[in-house]
Coordinates of C-alpha atoms in Angstrom, one line a residue:
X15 CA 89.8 17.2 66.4
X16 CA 87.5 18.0 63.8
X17 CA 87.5 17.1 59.6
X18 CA 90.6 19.6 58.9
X19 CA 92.5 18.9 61.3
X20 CA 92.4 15.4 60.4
X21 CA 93.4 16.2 56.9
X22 CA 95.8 18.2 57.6
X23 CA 97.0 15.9 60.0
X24 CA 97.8 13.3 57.1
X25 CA 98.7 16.0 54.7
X26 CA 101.8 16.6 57.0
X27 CA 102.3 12.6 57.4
X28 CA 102.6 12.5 53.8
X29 CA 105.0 15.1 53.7
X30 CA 107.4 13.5 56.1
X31 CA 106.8 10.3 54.5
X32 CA 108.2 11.5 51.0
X33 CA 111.0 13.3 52.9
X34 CA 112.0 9.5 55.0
X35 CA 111.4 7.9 51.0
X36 CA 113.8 10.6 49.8
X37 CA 116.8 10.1 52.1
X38 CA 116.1 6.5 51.9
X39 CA 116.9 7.4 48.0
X40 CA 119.9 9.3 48.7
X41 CA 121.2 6.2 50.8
X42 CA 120.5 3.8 47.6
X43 CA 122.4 5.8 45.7
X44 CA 125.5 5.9 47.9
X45 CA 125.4 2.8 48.6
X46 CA 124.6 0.7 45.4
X47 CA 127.9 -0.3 43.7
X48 CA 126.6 0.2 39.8
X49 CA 125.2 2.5 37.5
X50 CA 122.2 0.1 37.0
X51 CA 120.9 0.0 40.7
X52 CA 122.1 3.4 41.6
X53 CA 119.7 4.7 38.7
X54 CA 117.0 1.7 40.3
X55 CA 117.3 3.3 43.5
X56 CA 117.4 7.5 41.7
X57 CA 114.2 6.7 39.4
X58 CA 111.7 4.2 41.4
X59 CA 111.8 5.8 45.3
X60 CA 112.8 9.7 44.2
X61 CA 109.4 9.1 42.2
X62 CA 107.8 7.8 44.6
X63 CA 109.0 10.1 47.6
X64 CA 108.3 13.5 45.0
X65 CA 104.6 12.3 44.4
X66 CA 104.4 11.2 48.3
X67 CA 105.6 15.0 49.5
X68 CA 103.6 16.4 46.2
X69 CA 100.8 14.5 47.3
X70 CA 100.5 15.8 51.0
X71 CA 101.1 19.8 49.7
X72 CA 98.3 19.9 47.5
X73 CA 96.1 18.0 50.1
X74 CA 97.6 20.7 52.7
X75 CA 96.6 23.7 49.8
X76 CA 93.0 21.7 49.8
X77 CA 92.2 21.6 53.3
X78 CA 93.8 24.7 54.5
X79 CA 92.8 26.6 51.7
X80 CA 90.3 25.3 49.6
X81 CA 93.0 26.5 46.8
X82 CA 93.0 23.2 44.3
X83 CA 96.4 23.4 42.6
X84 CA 96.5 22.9 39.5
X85 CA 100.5 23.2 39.4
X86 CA 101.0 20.8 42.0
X87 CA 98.8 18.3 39.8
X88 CA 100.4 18.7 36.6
X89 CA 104.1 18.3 39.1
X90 CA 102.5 15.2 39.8
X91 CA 101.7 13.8 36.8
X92 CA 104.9 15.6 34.9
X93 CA 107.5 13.4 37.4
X94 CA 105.0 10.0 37.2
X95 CA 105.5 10.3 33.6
X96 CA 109.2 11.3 32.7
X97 CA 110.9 10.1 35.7
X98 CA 110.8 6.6 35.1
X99 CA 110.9 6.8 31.4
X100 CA 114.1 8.9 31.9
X101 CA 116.2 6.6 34.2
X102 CA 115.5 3.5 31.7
X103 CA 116.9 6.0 28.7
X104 CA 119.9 6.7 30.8
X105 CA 120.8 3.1 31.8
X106 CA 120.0 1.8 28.7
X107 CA 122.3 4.4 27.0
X108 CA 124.8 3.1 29.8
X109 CA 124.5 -0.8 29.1
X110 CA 124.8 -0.3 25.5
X111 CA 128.0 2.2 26.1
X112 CA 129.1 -1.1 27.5
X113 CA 129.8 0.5 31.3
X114 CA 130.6 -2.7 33.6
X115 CA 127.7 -4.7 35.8
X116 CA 129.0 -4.9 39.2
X117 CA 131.0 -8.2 40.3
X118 CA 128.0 -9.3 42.3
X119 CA 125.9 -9.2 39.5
X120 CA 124.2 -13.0 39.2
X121 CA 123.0 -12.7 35.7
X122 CA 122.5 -10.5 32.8
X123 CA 119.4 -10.9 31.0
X124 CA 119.6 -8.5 28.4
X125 CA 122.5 -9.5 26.7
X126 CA 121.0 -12.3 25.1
X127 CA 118.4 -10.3 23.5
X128 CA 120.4 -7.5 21.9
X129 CA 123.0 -10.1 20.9
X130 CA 120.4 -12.1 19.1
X131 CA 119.0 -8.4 17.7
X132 CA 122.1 -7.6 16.4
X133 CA 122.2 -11.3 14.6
X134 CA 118.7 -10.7 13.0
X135 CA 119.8 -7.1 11.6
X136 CA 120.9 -7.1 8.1
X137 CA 124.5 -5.6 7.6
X138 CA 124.5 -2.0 6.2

């Protein structure tokens, strides 16, 4: 088994790995009972399985072809960015369209900070 082989060997290992991360994902979000950790469970592993599969085609594209992509770099960095940035947006658009925590929800930590915002800001 020589150099290529090797790589592309773990190229394919991190292709299956991001497609395990991604059903893992679609499990989260079936089975989480809120908004808040079905977003948690949408945002942080989606990233991180996209990246992961991402990851192992342009190593594939490297090895096999000695083709550096520049697409698959810039899809990399695009979803690193605006994924996570995205899914806070979203939920914090939800918590402050007041859409229920679930009942197992221990504490919320948030609402003592926008309460006490709210206080601090004069009336217009």
């Amino acid at each position: 088994m020589n150099a290529n082989e090797s790589l592309e060997f773990i190229a394919a290992l991190l292709i299956l790995a991001g497609s395990v991360l991604s059903v893992i994902s679609a499990f989260g979000i079936i089975r989480f009972p809120d908004v808040y950790t079905r977003s948690h469970a949408a945002t942080k592993s989606s990233t991180l399985a996209v990246l992961v599969t991402l990851s192992g085609a342009f190593l594939y594209f490297w090895v096999t072809e000695s083709f550096i992509s520049v697409r698959l770099l810039l899809g990399i960095l695009f979803v690193y960015i605006t994924a996570p940035v995205a899914g806070h947006l979203i939920i914090r658009a939800a918590y402050r369209s007041k859409v229920k925590l679930s009942e197992i929800t221990v504490e919320d930590e948030l609402e003592e900070v926008l309460h006490k915002e709210e206080r601090e800001e004069p009336s217009k």
